[in-house]
Amino acid sequence: MDGLRSLLILAHGSRREASNDEVRGLATAVAARMDGRYDRVGCAFLELAEPDIAAAIEREIEVGCDEIVCLPYFLSAGRHVAEDIPAIIEAARERHPGVRVSLERYLGAQNRLAALIADVVP
Amino acid sequence: MDGLRSLLILAHGSRREASNDEVRGLATAVAARMDGRYDRVGCAFLELAEPDIAAAIEREIEVGCDEIVCLPYFLSAGRHVAEDIPAIIEAARERHPGVRVSLERYLGAQNRLAALIADVVP
């Protein structure tokens, strides 16, 4: 049987729970636009909020995912994007060699962001 | 004579100059997608980088802009988005009652972000 396919949106996490809820709401909105390409869409946090990234990946595997696509929800390539998140992803790959865990470019590096901004301003 | 119309992308600013340059590059990319709707597209920083927001608004007015649209390049509605930036914008409006300075919703609150994420993942 083929495994499930999961998308995880990776955010920094905040002491303001409202900010974390914004990310959770975004994951729900992304899920609604997936047209069946992903079986599951969720989010995870680098710090200050739950679930953390490693725990979220474990959970996705436990429910039957064999492909997990991770998108860092960050605007710039600081240490978190350049080092911390890749290290967490690499550790998950080593724990689960049969699962494909991929890491996409962070949001701020997505070319379409410029078009989005051009579109949303009046 | 009608005045010019300017878009300012308002970012937090970083000690990493590469992050600030990413924002400057984004402004250039947005400008290329404007189809003449804005005469000028630039960026400004809340802290740690130049120009700051108030200085950028003054500069736009000096070169002849009478409409300045500001888009906060932030992912969540923390204190910077909820309080600091609105206070700077309000002060600019009070200094220049003949100039229209508008403040758009911050990037993370833009509905199209979910569609962008759904589009860019494989």
PDB file of C-alpha atoms in Angstrom:
ATOM      1  CA  MET A   1       0.000   0.000   0.000  1.00  0.00           C
ATOM      2  CA  ASP A   2       1.268   3.452  -0.854  1.00  0.00           C
ATOM      3  CA  GLY A   3       1.855   5.740   2.085  1.00  0.00           C
ATOM      4  CA  LEU A   4       0.274   9.095   2.631  1.00  0.00           C
ATOM      5  CA  ARG A   5       1.727  12.410   1.573  1.00  0.00           C
ATOM      6  CA  SER A   6       2.024  15.274   4.039  1.00  0.00           C
ATOM      7  CA  LEU A   7       2.841  18.969   3.849  1.00  0.00           C
ATOM      8  CA  LEU A   8       4.235  20.658   6.958  1.00  0.00           C
ATOM      9  CA  ILE A   9       4.464  24.439   7.181  1.00  0.00           C
ATOM     10  CA  LEU A  10       7.402  25.206   9.481  1.00  0.00           C
ATOM     11  CA  ALA A  11       7.068  28.452  11.439  1.00  0.00           C
ATOM     12  CA  HIS A  12       9.254  30.037  14.095  1.00  0.00           C
ATOM     13  CA  GLY A  13       6.684  29.935  16.888  1.00  0.00           C
ATOM     14  CA  SER A  14       5.739  32.799  19.187  1.00  0.00           C
ATOM     15  CA  ARG A  15       4.921  33.503  22.817  1.00  0.00           C
ATOM     16  CA  ARG A  16       1.780  35.124  21.434  1.00  0.00           C
ATOM     17  CA  GLU A  17      -0.553  32.188  20.960  1.00  0.00           C
ATOM     18  CA  ALA A  18      -2.545  34.283  18.474  1.00  0.00           C
ATOM     19  CA  SER A  19       0.476  34.241  16.161  1.00  0.00           C
ATOM     20  CA  ASN A  20       0.726  30.457  16.385  1.00  0.00           C
ATOM     21  CA  ASP A  21      -2.994  30.218  15.662  1.00  0.00           C
ATOM     22  CA  GLU A  22      -2.463  32.335  12.562  1.00  0.00           C
ATOM     23  CA  VAL A  23      -0.068  29.666  11.293  1.00  0.00           C
ATOM     24  CA  ARG A  24      -2.534  26.905  12.136  1.00  0.00           C
ATOM     25  CA  GLY A  25      -5.238  28.809  10.271  1.00  0.00           C
ATOM     26  CA  LEU A  26      -2.913  29.182   7.305  1.00  0.00           C
ATOM     27  CA  ALA A  27      -2.336  25.417   7.239  1.00  0.00           C
ATOM     28  CA  THR A  28      -6.095  24.888   7.165  1.00  0.00           C
ATOM     29  CA  ALA A  29      -6.439  27.389   4.316  1.00  0.00           C
ATOM     30  CA  VAL A  30      -3.621  25.718   2.375  1.00  0.00           C
ATOM     31  CA  ALA A  31      -5.244  22.303   2.899  1.00  0.00           C
ATOM     32  CA  ALA A  32      -8.434  23.611   1.303  1.00  0.00           C
ATOM     33  CA  ARG A  33      -6.478  24.530  -1.844  1.00  0.00           C
ATOM     34  CA  MET A  34      -4.621  21.271  -2.310  1.00  0.00           C
ATOM     35  CA  ASP A  35      -6.951  19.525  -4.762  1.00  0.00           C
ATOM     36  CA  GLY A  36      -5.958  16.145  -3.401  1.00  0.00           C
ATOM     37  CA  ARG A  37      -2.207  16.521  -3.952  1.00  0.00           C
ATOM     38  CA  TYR A  38      -1.552  16.057  -0.236  1.00  0.00           C
ATOM     39  CA  ASP A  39      -3.359  13.735   2.164  1.00  0.00           C
ATOM     40  CA  ARG A  40      -2.469  15.901   5.130  1.00  0.00           C
ATOM     41  CA  VAL A  41      -1.442  19.536   5.688  1.00  0.00           C
ATOM     42  CA  GLY A  42      -0.213  20.704   9.061  1.00  0.00           C
ATOM     43  CA  CYS A  43       2.222  23.011  10.749  1.00  0.00           C
ATOM     44  CA  ALA A  44       5.096  22.743  13.196  1.00  0.00           C
ATOM     45  CA  PHE A  45       7.170  25.208  15.165  1.00  0.00           C
ATOM     46  CA  LEU A  46      10.892  25.663  15.658  1.00  0.00           C
ATOM     47  CA  GLU A  47      10.395  26.890  19.218  1.00  0.00           C
ATOM     48  CA  LEU A  48       7.900  28.396  21.680  1.00  0.00           C
ATOM     49  CA  ALA A  49       4.907  26.436  20.351  1.00  0.00           C
ATOM     50  CA  GLU A  50       3.738  22.886  19.778  1.00  0.00           C
ATOM     51  CA  PRO A  51       4.245  20.621  17.976  1.00  0.00           C
ATOM     52  CA  ASP A  52       7.939  21.064  17.393  1.00  0.00           C
ATOM     53  CA  ILE A  53       9.248  20.060  13.984  1.00  0.00           C
ATOM     54  CA  ALA A  54      10.749  16.703  14.973  1.00  0.00           C
ATOM     55  CA  ALA A  55       7.579  15.695  16.833  1.00  0.00           C
ATOM     56  CA  ALA A  56       5.364  16.684  13.918  1.00  0.00           C
ATOM     57  CA  ILE A  57       7.439  14.601  11.507  1.00  0.00           C
ATOM     58  CA  GLU A  58       7.223  11.597  13.850  1.00  0.00           C
ATOM     59  CA  ARG A  59       3.455  12.007  14.073  1.00  0.00           C
ATOM     60  CA  GLU A  60       3.083  12.152  10.295  1.00  0.00           C
ATOM     61  CA  ILE A  61       5.076   8.942   9.963  1.00  0.00           C
ATOM     62  CA  GLU A  62       3.047   7.234  12.678  1.00  0.00           C
ATOM     63  CA  VAL A  63      -0.196   7.907  10.822  1.00  0.00           C
ATOM     64  CA  GLY A  64       1.221   6.399   7.642  1.00  0.00           C
ATOM     65  CA  CYS A  65       3.000   9.118   5.672  1.00  0.00           C
ATOM     66  CA  ASP A  66       5.990   8.100   3.597  1.00  0.00           C
ATOM     67  CA  GLU A  67       6.506  11.493   2.004  1.00  0.00           C
ATOM     68  CA  ILE A  68       6.700  14.710   4.020  1.00  0.00           C
ATOM     69  CA  VAL A  69       7.269  18.042   2.298  1.00  0.00           C
ATOM     70  CA  CYS A  70       8.443  20.855   4.594  1.00  0.00           C
ATOM     71  CA  LEU A  71       8.049  24.530   3.731  1.00  0.00           C
ATOM     72  CA  PRO A  72       9.788  27.042   6.043  1.00  0.00           C
ATOM     73  CA  TYR A  73       7.394  29.905   6.729  1.00  0.00           C
ATOM     74  CA  PHE A  74      10.161  32.473   7.151  1.00  0.00           C
ATOM     75  CA  LEU A  75      10.920  35.676   5.273  1.00  0.00           C
ATOM     76  CA  SER A  76      14.698  35.666   5.469  1.00  0.00           C
ATOM     77  CA  ALA A  77      17.514  33.170   5.470  1.00  0.00           C
ATOM     78  CA  GLY A  78      18.854  33.649   8.965  1.00  0.00           C
ATOM     79  CA  ARG A  79      20.375  30.922  11.084  1.00  0.00           C
ATOM     80  CA  HIS A  80      17.025  29.219  11.665  1.00  0.00           C
ATOM     81  CA  VAL A  81      16.485  28.712   7.943  1.00  0.00           C
ATOM     82  CA  ALA A  82      20.111  28.089   7.021  1.00  0.00           C
ATOM     83  CA  GLU A  83      21.128  25.787   9.875  1.00  0.00           C
ATOM     84  CA  ASP A  84      18.571  24.868  12.523  1.00  0.00           C
ATOM     85  CA  ILE A  85      15.789  23.577  10.294  1.00  0.00           C
ATOM     86  CA  PRO A  86      18.064  21.636   7.902  1.00  0.00           C
ATOM     87  CA  ALA A  87      19.667  19.927  10.909  1.00  0.00           C
ATOM     88  CA  ILE A  88      16.264  18.827  12.245  1.00  0.00           C
ATOM     89  CA  ILE A  89      15.241  17.543   8.815  1.00  0.00           C
ATOM     90  CA  GLU A  90      18.505  15.662   8.368  1.00  0.00           C
ATOM     91  CA  ALA A  91      18.111  13.982  11.771  1.00  0.00           C
ATOM     92  CA  ALA A  92      14.596  12.862  10.818  1.00  0.00           C
ATOM     93  CA  ARG A  93      15.891  11.399   7.550  1.00  0.00           C
ATOM     94  CA  GLU A  94      18.524   9.450   9.444  1.00  0.00           C
ATOM     95  CA  ARG A  95      15.927   8.061  11.859  1.00  0.00           C
ATOM     96  CA  HIS A  96      13.584   7.093   9.005  1.00  0.00           C
ATOM     97  CA  PRO A  97      15.515   6.143   5.878  1.00  0.00           C
ATOM     98  CA  GLY A  98      12.353   4.739   4.266  1.00  0.00           C
ATOM     99  CA  VAL A  99      10.529   8.055   4.447  1.00  0.00           C
ATOM    100  CA  ARG A 100      11.121  10.867   1.996  1.00  0.00           C
ATOM    101  CA  VAL A 101      11.434  14.156   3.894  1.00  0.00           C
ATOM    102  CA  SER A 102      12.026  17.114   1.589  1.00  0.00           C
ATOM    103  CA  LEU A 103      12.775  20.712   2.440  1.00  0.00           C
ATOM    104  CA  GLU A 104      11.499  23.418   0.113  1.00  0.00           C
ATOM    105  CA  ARG A 105      12.833  26.952  -0.195  1.00  0.00           C
ATOM    106  CA  TYR A 106      11.676  29.294   2.559  1.00  0.00           C
ATOM    107  CA  LEU A 107       8.738  31.550   1.812  1.00  0.00           C
ATOM    108  CA  GLY A 108      10.807  34.739   1.420  1.00  0.00           C
ATOM    109  CA  ALA A 109      12.832  33.106  -1.369  1.00  0.00           C
ATOM    110  CA  GLN A 110       9.779  32.151  -3.398  1.00  0.00           C
ATOM    111  CA  ASN A 111       9.736  34.129  -6.619  1.00  0.00           C
ATOM    112  CA  ARG A 112       5.952  34.360  -6.606  1.00  0.00           C
ATOM    113  CA  LEU A 113       6.001  36.548  -3.524  1.00  0.00           C
ATOM    114  CA  ALA A 114       6.761  39.617  -5.655  1.00  0.00           C
ATOM    115  CA  ALA A 115       3.769  38.905  -7.881  1.00  0.00           C
ATOM    116  CA  LEU A 116       1.573  38.405  -4.821  1.00  0.00           C
ATOM    117  CA  ILE A 117       2.584  41.786  -3.410  1.00  0.00           C
ATOM    118  CA  ALA A 118       2.062  43.476  -6.770  1.00  0.00           C
ATOM    119  CA  ASP A 119      -1.407  41.888  -6.914  1.00  0.00           C
ATOM    120  CA  VAL A 120      -2.625  42.734  -3.415  1.00  0.00           C
ATOM    121  CA  VAL A 121      -1.740  46.413  -3.287  1.00  0.00           C
ATOM    122  CA  PRO A 122      -4.418  48.792  -4.625  1.00  0.00           C
TER     123      PRO A 122
ATOM    124  CA  MET B   1       0.214  68.553 -11.691  1.00  0.00           C
ATOM    125  CA  ASP B   2      -0.694  65.230 -10.193  1.00  0.00           C
ATOM    126  CA  GLY B   3       1.790  63.843  -7.726  1.00  0.00           C
ATOM    127  CA  LEU B   4       3.578  60.547  -7.960  1.00  0.00           C
ATOM    128  CA  ARG B   5       2.405  57.302  -6.397  1.00  0.00           C
ATOM    129  CA  SER B   6       4.753  55.208  -4.289  1.00  0.00           C
ATOM    130  CA  LEU B   7       4.691  51.740  -2.752  1.00  0.00           C
ATOM    131  CA  LEU B   8       6.861  51.112   0.290  1.00  0.00           C
ATOM    132  CA  ILE B   9       7.482  47.576   1.528  1.00  0.00           C
ATOM    133  CA  LEU B  10       8.022  47.835   5.290  1.00  0.00           C
ATOM    134  CA  ALA B  11      10.307  45.167   6.738  1.00  0.00           C
ATOM    135  CA  HIS B  12      11.671  44.645  10.221  1.00  0.00           C
ATOM    136  CA  GLY B  13      15.326  45.052   9.343  1.00  0.00           C
ATOM    137  CA  SER B  14      18.162  42.748  10.332  1.00  0.00           C
ATOM    138  CA  ARG B  15      21.759  42.866  11.535  1.00  0.00           C
ATOM    139  CA  ARG B  16      22.440  40.505   8.620  1.00  0.00           C
ATOM    140  CA  GLU B  17      22.831  42.870   5.702  1.00  0.00           C
ATOM    141  CA  ALA B  18      22.032  39.963   3.357  1.00  0.00           C
ATOM    142  CA  SER B  19      18.503  39.874   4.819  1.00  0.00           C
ATOM    143  CA  ASN B  20      18.039  43.579   4.196  1.00  0.00           C
ATOM    144  CA  ASP B  21      19.307  43.088   0.662  1.00  0.00           C
ATOM    145  CA  GLU B  22      16.703  40.366   0.161  1.00  0.00           C
ATOM    146  CA  VAL B  23      14.019  42.947   0.931  1.00  0.00           C
ATOM    147  CA  ARG B  24      15.622  45.451  -1.443  1.00  0.00           C
ATOM    148  CA  GLY B  25      15.683  42.774  -4.133  1.00  0.00           C
ATOM    149  CA  LEU B  26      12.033  42.012  -3.485  1.00  0.00           C
ATOM    150  CA  ALA B  27      11.151  45.693  -3.947  1.00  0.00           C
ATOM    151  CA  THR B  28      12.937  45.641  -7.293  1.00  0.00           C
ATOM    152  CA  ALA B  29      11.056  42.491  -8.308  1.00  0.00           C
ATOM    153  CA  VAL B  30       7.733  44.010  -7.266  1.00  0.00           C
ATOM    154  CA  ALA B  31       8.509  47.170  -9.223  1.00  0.00           C
ATOM    155  CA  ALA B  32       8.996  45.072 -12.341  1.00  0.00           C
ATOM    156  CA  ARG B  33       5.469  43.667 -11.956  1.00  0.00           C
ATOM    157  CA  MET B  34       3.633  46.933 -11.416  1.00  0.00           C
ATOM    158  CA  ASP B  35       2.508  47.665 -14.964  1.00  0.00           C
ATOM    159  CA  GLY B  36       2.665  51.386 -14.340  1.00  0.00           C
ATOM    160  CA  ARG B  37       0.347  51.433 -11.329  1.00  0.00           C
ATOM    161  CA  TYR B  38       3.095  52.904  -9.142  1.00  0.00           C
ATOM    162  CA  ASP B  39       5.693  55.463 -10.120  1.00  0.00           C
ATOM    163  CA  ARG B  40       8.078  54.261  -7.432  1.00  0.00           C
ATOM    164  CA  VAL B  41       8.533  51.061  -5.382  1.00  0.00           C
ATOM    165  CA  GLY B  42      10.917  50.953  -2.468  1.00  0.00           C
ATOM    166  CA  CYS B  43      11.425  49.509   0.965  1.00  0.00           C
ATOM    167  CA  ALA B  44      11.982  50.791   4.475  1.00  0.00           C
ATOM    168  CA  PHE B  45      12.942  49.220   7.784  1.00  0.00           C
ATOM    169  CA  LEU B  46      11.524  49.444  11.265  1.00  0.00           C
ATOM    170  CA  GLU B  47      14.963  49.076  12.823  1.00  0.00           C
ATOM    171  CA  LEU B  48      18.549  47.897  12.245  1.00  0.00           C
ATOM    172  CA  ALA B  49      18.665  49.000   8.596  1.00  0.00           C
ATOM    173  CA  GLU B  50      18.275  52.095   6.455  1.00  0.00           C
ATOM    174  CA  PRO B  51      16.162  53.900   5.479  1.00  0.00           C
ATOM    175  CA  ASP B  52      13.831  53.848   8.444  1.00  0.00           C
ATOM    176  CA  ILE B  53      10.136  54.153   7.704  1.00  0.00           C
ATOM    177  CA  ALA B  54       9.724  57.816   8.600  1.00  0.00           C
ATOM    178  CA  ALA B  55      12.776  58.801   6.547  1.00  0.00           C
ATOM    179  CA  ALA B  56      11.576  56.801   3.555  1.00  0.00           C
ATOM    180  CA  ILE B  57       8.185  58.506   3.649  1.00  0.00           C
ATOM    181  CA  GLU B  58       9.844  61.930   3.811  1.00  0.00           C
ATOM    182  CA  ARG B  59      12.043  61.055   0.851  1.00  0.00           C
ATOM    183  CA  GLU B  60       9.045  59.936  -1.216  1.00  0.00           C
ATOM    184  CA  ILE B  61       7.270  63.207  -0.476  1.00  0.00           C
ATOM    185  CA  GLU B  62      10.378  65.231  -1.352  1.00  0.00           C
ATOM    186  CA  VAL B  63      10.553  63.673  -4.800  1.00  0.00           C
ATOM    187  CA  GLY B  64       6.918  64.516  -5.480  1.00  0.00           C
ATOM    188  CA  CYS B  65       4.739  61.661  -4.218  1.00  0.00           C
ATOM    189  CA  ASP B  66       1.298  62.561  -2.918  1.00  0.00           C
ATOM    190  CA  GLU B  67       0.170  58.965  -2.390  1.00  0.00           C
ATOM    191  CA  ILE B  68       2.251  56.428  -0.476  1.00  0.00           C
ATOM    192  CA  VAL B  69       0.979  52.890   0.011  1.00  0.00           C
ATOM    193  CA  CYS B  70       2.727  50.944   2.788  1.00  0.00           C
ATOM    194  CA  LEU B  71       2.735  47.135   2.960  1.00  0.00           C
ATOM    195  CA  PRO B  72       4.152  45.558   6.146  1.00  0.00           C
ATOM    196  CA  TYR B  73       6.382  42.635   5.150  1.00  0.00           C
ATOM    197  CA  PHE B  74       5.696  40.692   8.331  1.00  0.00           C
ATOM    198  CA  LEU B  75       4.173  37.273   8.893  1.00  0.00           C
ATOM    199  CA  SER B  76       2.393  37.846  12.181  1.00  0.00           C
ATOM    200  CA  ALA B  77       0.584  40.647  13.947  1.00  0.00           C
ATOM    201  CA  GLY B  78       2.938  41.253  16.841  1.00  0.00           C
ATOM    202  CA  ARG B  79       3.555  44.603  18.452  1.00  0.00           C
ATOM    203  CA  HIS B  80       5.521  45.907  15.459  1.00  0.00           C
ATOM    204  CA  VAL B  81       2.577  45.392  13.125  1.00  0.00           C
ATOM    205  CA  ALA B  82      -0.159  46.276  15.603  1.00  0.00           C
ATOM    206  CA  GLU B  83       1.401  49.334  17.234  1.00  0.00           C
ATOM    207  CA  ASP B  84       4.819  50.511  16.093  1.00  0.00           C
ATOM    208  CA  ILE B  85       4.172  50.783  12.363  1.00  0.00           C
ATOM    209  CA  PRO B  86       0.702  52.375  12.685  1.00  0.00           C
ATOM    210  CA  ALA B  87       2.185  54.999  15.036  1.00  0.00           C
ATOM    211  CA  ILE B  88       4.900  55.896  12.513  1.00  0.00           C
ATOM    212  CA  ILE B  89       2.333  56.126   9.700  1.00  0.00           C
ATOM    213  CA  GLU B  90       0.016  58.288  11.793  1.00  0.00           C
ATOM    214  CA  ALA B  91       2.840  60.666  12.641  1.00  0.00           C
ATOM    215  CA  ALA B  92       3.674  61.004   8.935  1.00  0.00           C
ATOM    216  CA  ARG B  93       0.048  61.783   8.139  1.00  0.00           C
ATOM    217  CA  GLU B  94       0.017  64.509  10.773  1.00  0.00           C
ATOM    218  CA  ARG B  95       3.188  66.054   9.368  1.00  0.00           C
ATOM    219  CA  HIS B  96       1.838  65.951   5.808  1.00  0.00           C
ATOM    220  CA  PRO B  97      -1.936  66.342   5.734  1.00  0.00           C
ATOM    221  CA  GLY B  98      -1.902  66.839   1.953  1.00  0.00           C
ATOM    222  CA  VAL B  99      -0.316  63.446   1.305  1.00  0.00           C
ATOM    223  CA  ARG B 100      -2.285  60.224   1.347  1.00  0.00           C
ATOM    224  CA  VAL B 101      -0.356  57.592   3.321  1.00  0.00           C
ATOM    225  CA  SER B 102      -2.198  54.264   3.476  1.00  0.00           C
ATOM    226  CA  LEU B 103      -1.342  51.149   5.412  1.00  0.00           C
ATOM    227  CA  GLU B 104      -2.250  47.794   3.885  1.00  0.00           C
ATOM    228  CA  ARG B 105      -2.699  44.520   5.770  1.00  0.00           C
ATOM    229  CA  TYR B 106       0.567  42.809   6.661  1.00  0.00           C
ATOM    230  CA  LEU B 107       1.764  40.020   4.394  1.00  0.00           C
ATOM    231  CA  GLY B 108       0.807  37.167   6.748  1.00  0.00           C
ATOM    232  CA  ALA B 109      -2.816  38.336   6.750  1.00  0.00           C
ATOM    233  CA  GLN B 110      -3.103  38.305   2.981  1.00  0.00           C
ATOM    234  CA  ASN B 111      -5.520  35.603   1.902  1.00  0.00           C
ATOM    235  CA  ARG B 112      -3.541  34.838  -1.237  1.00  0.00           C
ATOM    236  CA  LEU B 113      -0.640  33.535   0.802  1.00  0.00           C
ATOM    237  CA  ALA B 114      -2.394  30.180   1.208  1.00  0.00           C
ATOM    238  CA  ALA B 115      -2.842  29.868  -2.535  1.00  0.00           C
ATOM    239  CA  LEU B 116       0.807  30.793  -3.100  1.00  0.00           C
ATOM    240  CA  ILE B 117       1.970  28.055  -0.732  1.00  0.00           C
ATOM    241  CA  ALA B 118      -0.364  25.529  -2.339  1.00  0.00           C
ATOM    242  CA  ASP B 119       1.067  26.504  -5.722  1.00  0.00           C
ATOM    243  CA  VAL B 120       4.762  26.402  -4.903  1.00  0.00           C
ATOM    244  CA  VAL B 121       4.956  23.029  -3.174  1.00  0.00           C
ATOM    245  CA  PRO B 122       5.534  20.051  -5.492  1.00  0.00           C
TER     246      PRO B 122
END
